[in-house]
Short mmCIF file of C-alpha atoms in Angstrom, two decimals:
data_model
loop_
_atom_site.label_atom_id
_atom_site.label_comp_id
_atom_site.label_asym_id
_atom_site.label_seq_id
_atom_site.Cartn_x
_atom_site.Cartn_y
_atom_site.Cartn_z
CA UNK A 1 0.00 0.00 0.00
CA UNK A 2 1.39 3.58 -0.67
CA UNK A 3 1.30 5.36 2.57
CA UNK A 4 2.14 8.88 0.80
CA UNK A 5 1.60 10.14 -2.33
CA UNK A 6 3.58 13.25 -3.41
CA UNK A 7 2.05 15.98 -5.99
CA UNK A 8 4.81 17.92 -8.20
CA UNK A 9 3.79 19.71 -10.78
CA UNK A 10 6.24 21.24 -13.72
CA UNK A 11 6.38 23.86 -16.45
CA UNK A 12 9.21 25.02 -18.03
CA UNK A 13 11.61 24.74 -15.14
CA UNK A 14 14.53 22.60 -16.49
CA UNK A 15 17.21 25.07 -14.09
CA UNK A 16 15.40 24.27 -11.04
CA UNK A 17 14.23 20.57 -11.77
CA UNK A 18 17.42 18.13 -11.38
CA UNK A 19 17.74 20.12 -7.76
CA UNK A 20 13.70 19.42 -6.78
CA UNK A 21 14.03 15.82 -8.06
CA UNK A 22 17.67 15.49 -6.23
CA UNK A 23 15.63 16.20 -2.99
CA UNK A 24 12.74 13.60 -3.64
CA UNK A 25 15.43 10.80 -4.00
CA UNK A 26 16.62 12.32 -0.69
CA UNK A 27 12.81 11.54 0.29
CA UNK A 28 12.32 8.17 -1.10
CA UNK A 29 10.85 5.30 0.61
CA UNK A 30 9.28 2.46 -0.46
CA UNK A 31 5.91 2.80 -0.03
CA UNK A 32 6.02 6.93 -1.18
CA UNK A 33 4.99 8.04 -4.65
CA UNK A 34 5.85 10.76 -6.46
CA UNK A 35 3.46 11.99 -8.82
CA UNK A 36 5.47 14.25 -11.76
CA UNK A 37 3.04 16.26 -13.61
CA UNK A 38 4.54 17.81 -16.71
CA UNK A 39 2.13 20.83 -17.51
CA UNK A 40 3.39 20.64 -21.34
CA UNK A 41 6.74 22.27 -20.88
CA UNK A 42 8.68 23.35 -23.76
CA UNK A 43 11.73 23.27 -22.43
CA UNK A 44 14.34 20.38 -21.24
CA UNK A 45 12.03 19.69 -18.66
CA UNK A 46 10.20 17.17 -20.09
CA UNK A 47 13.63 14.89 -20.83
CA UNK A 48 14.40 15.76 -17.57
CA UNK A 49 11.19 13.91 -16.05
CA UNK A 50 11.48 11.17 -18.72
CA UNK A 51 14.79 10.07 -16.82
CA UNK A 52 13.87 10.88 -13.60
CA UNK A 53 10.74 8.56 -14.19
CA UNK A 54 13.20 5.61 -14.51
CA UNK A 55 15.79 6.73 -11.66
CA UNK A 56 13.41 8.17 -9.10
CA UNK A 57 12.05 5.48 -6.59
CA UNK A 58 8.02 5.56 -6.44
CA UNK A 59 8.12 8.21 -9.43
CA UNK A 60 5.11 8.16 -11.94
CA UNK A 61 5.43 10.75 -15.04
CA UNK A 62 2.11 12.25 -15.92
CA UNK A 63 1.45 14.35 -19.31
CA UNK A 64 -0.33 17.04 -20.11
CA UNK A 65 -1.42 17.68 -23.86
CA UNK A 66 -1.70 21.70 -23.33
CA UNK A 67 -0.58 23.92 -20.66
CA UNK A 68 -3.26 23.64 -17.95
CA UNK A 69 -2.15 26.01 -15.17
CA UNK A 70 -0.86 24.72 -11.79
CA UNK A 71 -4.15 24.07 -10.36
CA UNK A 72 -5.41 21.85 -12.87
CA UNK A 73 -1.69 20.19 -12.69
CA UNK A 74 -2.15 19.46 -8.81
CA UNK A 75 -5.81 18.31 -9.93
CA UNK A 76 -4.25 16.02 -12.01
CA UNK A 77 -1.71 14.46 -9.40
CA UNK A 78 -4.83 14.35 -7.03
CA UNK A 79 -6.62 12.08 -9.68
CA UNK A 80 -4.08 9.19 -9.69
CA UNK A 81 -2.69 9.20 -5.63
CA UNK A 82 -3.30 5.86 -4.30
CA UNK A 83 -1.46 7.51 -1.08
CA UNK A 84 -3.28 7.07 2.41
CA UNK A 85 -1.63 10.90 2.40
CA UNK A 86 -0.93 13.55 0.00
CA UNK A 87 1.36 16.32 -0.19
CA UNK A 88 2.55 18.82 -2.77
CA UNK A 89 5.74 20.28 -4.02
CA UNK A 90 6.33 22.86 -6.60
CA UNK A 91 8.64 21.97 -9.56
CA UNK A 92 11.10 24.78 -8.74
CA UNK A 93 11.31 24.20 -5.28
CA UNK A 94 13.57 21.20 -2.70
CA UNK A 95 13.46 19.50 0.44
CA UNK A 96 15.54 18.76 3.25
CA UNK A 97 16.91 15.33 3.18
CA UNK A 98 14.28 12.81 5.19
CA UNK A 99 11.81 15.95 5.90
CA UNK A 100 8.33 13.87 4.50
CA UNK A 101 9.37 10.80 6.89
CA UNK A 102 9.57 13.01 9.64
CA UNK A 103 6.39 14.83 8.66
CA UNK A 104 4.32 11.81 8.06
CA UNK A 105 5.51 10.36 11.61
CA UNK A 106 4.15 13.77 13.14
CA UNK A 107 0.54 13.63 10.94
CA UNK A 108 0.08 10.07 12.01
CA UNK A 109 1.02 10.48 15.85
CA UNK A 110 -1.54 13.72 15.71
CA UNK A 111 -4.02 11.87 14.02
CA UNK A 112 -5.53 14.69 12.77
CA UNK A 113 -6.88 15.55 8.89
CA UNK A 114 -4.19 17.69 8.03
CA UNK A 115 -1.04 19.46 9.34
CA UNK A 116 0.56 22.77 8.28
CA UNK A 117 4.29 23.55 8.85
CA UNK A 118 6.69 26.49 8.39
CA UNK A 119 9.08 26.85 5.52
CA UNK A 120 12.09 28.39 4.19
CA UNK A 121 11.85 31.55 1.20
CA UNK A 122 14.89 31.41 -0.63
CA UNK A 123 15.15 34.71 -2.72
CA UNK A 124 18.61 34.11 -4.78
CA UNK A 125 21.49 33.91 -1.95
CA UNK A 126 18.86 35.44 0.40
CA UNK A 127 17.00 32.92 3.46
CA UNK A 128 14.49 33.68 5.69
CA UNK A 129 11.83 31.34 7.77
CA UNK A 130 8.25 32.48 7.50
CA UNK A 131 5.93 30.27 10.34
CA UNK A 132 2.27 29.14 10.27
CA UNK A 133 0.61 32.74 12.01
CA UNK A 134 -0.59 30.48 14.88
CA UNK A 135 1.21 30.32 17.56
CA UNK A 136 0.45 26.67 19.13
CA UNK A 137 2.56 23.80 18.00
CA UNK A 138 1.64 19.77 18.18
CA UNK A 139 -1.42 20.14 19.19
CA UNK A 140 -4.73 19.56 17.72
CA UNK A 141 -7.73 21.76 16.55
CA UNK A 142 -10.81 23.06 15.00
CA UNK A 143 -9.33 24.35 11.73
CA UNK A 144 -12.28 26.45 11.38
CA UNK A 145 -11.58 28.44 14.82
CA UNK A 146 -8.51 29.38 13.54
CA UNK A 147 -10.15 31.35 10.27
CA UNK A 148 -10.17 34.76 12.90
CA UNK A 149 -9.99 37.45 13.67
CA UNK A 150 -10.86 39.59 10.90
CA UNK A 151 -8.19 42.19 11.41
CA UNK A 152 -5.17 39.75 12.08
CA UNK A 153 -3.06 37.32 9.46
CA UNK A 154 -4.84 33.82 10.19
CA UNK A 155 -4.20 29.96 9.31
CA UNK A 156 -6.18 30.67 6.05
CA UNK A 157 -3.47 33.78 4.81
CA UNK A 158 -0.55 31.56 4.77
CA UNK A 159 -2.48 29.35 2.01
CA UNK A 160 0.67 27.34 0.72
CA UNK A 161 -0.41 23.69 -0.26
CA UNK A 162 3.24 22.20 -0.09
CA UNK A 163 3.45 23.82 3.41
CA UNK A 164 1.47 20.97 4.81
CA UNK A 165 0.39 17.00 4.62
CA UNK A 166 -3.02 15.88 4.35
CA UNK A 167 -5.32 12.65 4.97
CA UNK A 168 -6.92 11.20 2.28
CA UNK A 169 -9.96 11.03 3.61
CA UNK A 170 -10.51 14.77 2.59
CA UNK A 171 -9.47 13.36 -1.08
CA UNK A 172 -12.16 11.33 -0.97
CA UNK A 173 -14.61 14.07 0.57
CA UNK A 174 -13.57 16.19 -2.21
CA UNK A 175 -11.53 18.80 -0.58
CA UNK A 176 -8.40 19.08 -1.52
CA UNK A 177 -8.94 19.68 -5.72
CA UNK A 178 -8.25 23.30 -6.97
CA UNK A 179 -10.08 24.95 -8.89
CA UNK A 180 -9.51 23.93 -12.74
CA UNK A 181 -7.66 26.78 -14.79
CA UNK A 182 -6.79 28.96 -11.98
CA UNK A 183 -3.17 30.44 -12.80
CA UNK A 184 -2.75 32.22 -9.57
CA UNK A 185 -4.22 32.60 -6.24
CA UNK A 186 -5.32 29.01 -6.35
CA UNK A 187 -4.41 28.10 -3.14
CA UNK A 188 -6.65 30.81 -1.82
CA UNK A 189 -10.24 28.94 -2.41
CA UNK A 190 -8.56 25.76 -1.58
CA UNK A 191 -7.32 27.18 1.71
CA UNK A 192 -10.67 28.31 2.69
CA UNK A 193 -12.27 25.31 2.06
CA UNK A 194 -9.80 23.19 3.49
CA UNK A 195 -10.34 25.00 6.73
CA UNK A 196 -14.44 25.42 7.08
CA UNK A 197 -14.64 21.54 6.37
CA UNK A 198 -11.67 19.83 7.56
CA UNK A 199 -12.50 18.46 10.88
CA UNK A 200 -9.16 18.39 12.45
CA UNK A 201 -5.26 20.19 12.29
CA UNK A 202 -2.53 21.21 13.86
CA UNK A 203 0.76 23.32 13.66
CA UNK A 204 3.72 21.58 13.84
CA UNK A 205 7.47 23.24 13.76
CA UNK A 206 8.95 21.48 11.06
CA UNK A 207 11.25 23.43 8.72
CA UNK A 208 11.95 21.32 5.44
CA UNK A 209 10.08 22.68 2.72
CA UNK A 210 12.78 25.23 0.71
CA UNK A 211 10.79 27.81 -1.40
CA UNK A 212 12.23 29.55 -4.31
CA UNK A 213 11.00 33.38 -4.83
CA UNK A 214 12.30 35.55 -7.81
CA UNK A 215 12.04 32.41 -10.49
CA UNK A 216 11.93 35.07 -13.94
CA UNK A 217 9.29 32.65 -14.83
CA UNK A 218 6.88 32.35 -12.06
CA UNK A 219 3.66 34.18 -12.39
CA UNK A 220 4.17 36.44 -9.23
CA UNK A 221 6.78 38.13 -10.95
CA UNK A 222 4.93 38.11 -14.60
CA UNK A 223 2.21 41.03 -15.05
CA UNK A 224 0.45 40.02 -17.57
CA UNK A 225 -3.33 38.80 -17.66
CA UNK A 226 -2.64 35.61 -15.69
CA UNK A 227 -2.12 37.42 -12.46
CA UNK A 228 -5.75 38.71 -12.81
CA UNK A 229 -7.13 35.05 -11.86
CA UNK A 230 -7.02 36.11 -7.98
CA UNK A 231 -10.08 37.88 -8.98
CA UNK A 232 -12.23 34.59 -9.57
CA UNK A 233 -10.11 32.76 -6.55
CA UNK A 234 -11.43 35.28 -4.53
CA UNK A 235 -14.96 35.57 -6.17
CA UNK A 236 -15.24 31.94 -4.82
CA UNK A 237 -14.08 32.61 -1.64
CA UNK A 238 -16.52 35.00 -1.04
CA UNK A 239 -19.04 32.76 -2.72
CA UNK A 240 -18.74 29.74 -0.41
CA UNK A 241 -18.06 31.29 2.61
CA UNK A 242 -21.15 32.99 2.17
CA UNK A 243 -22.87 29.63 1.85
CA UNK A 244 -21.43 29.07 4.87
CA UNK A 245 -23.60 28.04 8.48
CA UNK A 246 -21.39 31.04 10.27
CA UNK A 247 -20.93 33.24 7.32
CA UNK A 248 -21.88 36.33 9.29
CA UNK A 249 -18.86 35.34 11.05
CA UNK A 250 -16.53 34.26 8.66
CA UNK A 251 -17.45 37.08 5.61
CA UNK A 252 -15.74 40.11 7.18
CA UNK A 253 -12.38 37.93 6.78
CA UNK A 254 -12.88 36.96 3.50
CA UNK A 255 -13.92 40.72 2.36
CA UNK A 256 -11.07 42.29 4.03
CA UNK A 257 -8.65 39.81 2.31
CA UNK A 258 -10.61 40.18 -0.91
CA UNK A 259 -9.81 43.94 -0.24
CA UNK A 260 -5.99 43.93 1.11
CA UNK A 261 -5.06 41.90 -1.95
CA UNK A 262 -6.89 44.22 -4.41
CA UNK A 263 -5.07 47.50 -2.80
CA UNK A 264 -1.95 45.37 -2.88
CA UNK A 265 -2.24 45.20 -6.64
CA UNK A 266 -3.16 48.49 -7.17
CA UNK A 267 0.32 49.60 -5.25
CA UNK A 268 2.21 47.99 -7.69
CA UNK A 269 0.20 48.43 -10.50
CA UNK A 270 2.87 49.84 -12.62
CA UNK A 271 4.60 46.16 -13.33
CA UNK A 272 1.40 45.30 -15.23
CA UNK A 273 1.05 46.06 -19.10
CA UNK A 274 -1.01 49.02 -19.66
CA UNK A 275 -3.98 47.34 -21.00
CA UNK A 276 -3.82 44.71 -17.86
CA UNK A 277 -3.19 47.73 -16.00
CA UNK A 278 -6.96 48.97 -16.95
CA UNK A 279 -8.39 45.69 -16.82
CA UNK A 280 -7.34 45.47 -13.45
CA UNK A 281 -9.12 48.70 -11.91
CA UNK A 282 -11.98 47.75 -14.12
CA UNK A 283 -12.42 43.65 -12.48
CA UNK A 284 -11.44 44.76 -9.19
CA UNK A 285 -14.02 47.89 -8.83
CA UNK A 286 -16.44 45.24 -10.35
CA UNK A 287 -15.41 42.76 -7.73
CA UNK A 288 -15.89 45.13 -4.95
CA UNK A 289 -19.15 46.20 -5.94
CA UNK A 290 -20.56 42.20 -5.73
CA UNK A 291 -19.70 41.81 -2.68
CA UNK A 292 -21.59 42.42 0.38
CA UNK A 293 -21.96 46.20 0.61
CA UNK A 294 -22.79 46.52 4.73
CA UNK A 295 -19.63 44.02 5.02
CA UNK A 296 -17.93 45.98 2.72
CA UNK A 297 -17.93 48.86 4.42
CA UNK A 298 -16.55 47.67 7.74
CA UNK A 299 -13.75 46.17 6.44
CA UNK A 300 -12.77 49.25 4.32
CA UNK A 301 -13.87 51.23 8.14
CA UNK A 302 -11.11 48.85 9.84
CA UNK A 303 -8.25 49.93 7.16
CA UNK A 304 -5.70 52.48 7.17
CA UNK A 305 -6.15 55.39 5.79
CA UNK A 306 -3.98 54.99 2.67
CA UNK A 307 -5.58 51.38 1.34
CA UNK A 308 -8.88 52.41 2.24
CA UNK A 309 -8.80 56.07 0.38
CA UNK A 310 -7.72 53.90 -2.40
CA UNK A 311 -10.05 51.64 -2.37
CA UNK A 312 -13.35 53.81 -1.62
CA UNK A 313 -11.81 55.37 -4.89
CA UNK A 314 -11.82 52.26 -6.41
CA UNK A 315 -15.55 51.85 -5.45
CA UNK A 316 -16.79 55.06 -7.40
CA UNK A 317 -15.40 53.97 -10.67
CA UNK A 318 -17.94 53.43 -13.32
CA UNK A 319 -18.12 49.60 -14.75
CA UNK A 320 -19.38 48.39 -17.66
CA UNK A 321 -22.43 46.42 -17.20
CA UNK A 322 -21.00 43.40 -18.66
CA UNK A 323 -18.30 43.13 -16.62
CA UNK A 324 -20.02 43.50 -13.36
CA UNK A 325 -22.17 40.78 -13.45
#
């Protein structure tokens, strides 16, 4: 039986590959999987995966026909894990040397439905540790207590998948897909979710997971269109938690995220193109306008005075019928 199954999805990343794959062979065991999604590079990568396929212990190479998006990658992965736990890795990022071991000894003595651990951003020679924002370690809890307050950085802002394990029981329950197509902010829906119907989690202090910021090719540092996805990942936040038996609870969070993000955009709006530049204050004034207006209004109430001037000036701008619905 394969007690873990490991997600890793690639595109176009044949600098950073040998060193991700180097650290899954550093992983291996004989009851893991790894899962190698190649999102259609068109690169070296995919040689790169067809030899790891054969040297890799546990390693299964999947193909995709067209570029999907790394949502729809990890979706893929998700589809074909026999593991009695999952867990993700980007293809541009590494591990410490016998960190899933150690991780999946920790998930199993917990017994809990998923755990969340701290990692390491590297930003070219640069390291830094960036924790869980909870502060209780090894022990086990509501993951939907842990959503507030409002006003704070929660469980649900630090929405890395690979910064975590999870039980396949909320495979099966249908929790842990993304959202197909989604080419940024996808862990942001799947955070959510994860933590209004998870039953269990805890925190644990494990550093192992090395993640690599600055990649010239990842979408955080590309403004074009792409980067305008957070829009719908945060449309369906909104949506389900709304749906949600303590949304009255739960929406002011979500809105003031929603919000944060959009002013965050807006303050660097000049590494967009021009025309995504427009698009952008067009969606997001559009986005701001379907959510809930009393809700709304608090949050932008609980801001500073520089995002919220910003925004309420967002929140006057005229929008085209057709893309406000």
């Amino acid at each position: 039986m394969v007690k873990l199954s490991v997600i890793v999805p690639f595109y176009n990343v044949q600098t950073y590959a040998p060193d991700t794959l180097k650290s899954l062979a550093a992983n291996a065991r004989e009851d893991f999987e790894f899962l190698l999604v190649d999102d259609c590079s068109r690169d070296e990568t995919p040689e790169i995966l067809t030899r790891a396929e054969r040297e890799l212990p546990g390693a299964r190479l999947l193909r995709h026909s067209q570029n999907g998006g790394l949502a729809t990658a990890r979706n893929t992965g998700l589809d074909e894990a026999r593991g009695e736990y999952v867990t993700f890795l980007d293809g541009d990022d590494w591990l410490a040397p016998g960190y899933y071991p150690q991780l999946l000894s920790m998930i199993e003595e917990l017994g809990c439905d998923f755990v969340r651990t701290d990692h390491v951003q590297c930003t070219a020679r640069a390291r830094s540790v960036h924790r869980v924002p909870h502060g209780r370690r090894g022990v086990v809890m509501d993951p939907r207590e842990v959503i507030l307050p409002a006003d704070r950085s929660t469980s649900v802002d630090y929405a890395f998948a690979w910064a975590g394990m999870y039980h396949r029981r909320l495979l099966d329950d249908g929790v842990l897909h993304f959202k197909d197509g989604l080419r940024t902010a996808e862990d942001r829906p799947w955070i959510w979710r994860l933590h209004r119907e998870a039953k269990s989690m805890a925190v644990v202090g494990l550093l192992g997971v090395f993640y690599r910021r600055g990649v010239a090719s990842s979408l955080t540092q590309i403004g074009d269109v792409r980067q305008l996805d957070f829009i719908r990942a945060f449309d369906q936040v909104i949506e389900e938690t709304a749906q949600d038996r303590a949304a009255d609870l739960l929406l002011p969070k979500a809105v003031r995220t929603y919000c944060a993000i959009i002013s965050h955009h807006l303050g660097s709006i000049e590494r967009f193109e021009p025309q995504v530049a427009r698009k952008l204050r067009t969606m997001s004034a559009a986005a701001m306008k379907r959510m809930p207006q009393d809700v709304l209004k608090e949050a932008l109430d609980s801001m500073d005075v520089q995002r919220a001037s910003r925004l309420r000036r967002l929140r006057r701008r005229p929008v085209p019928a057709e893309v406000a619905a």
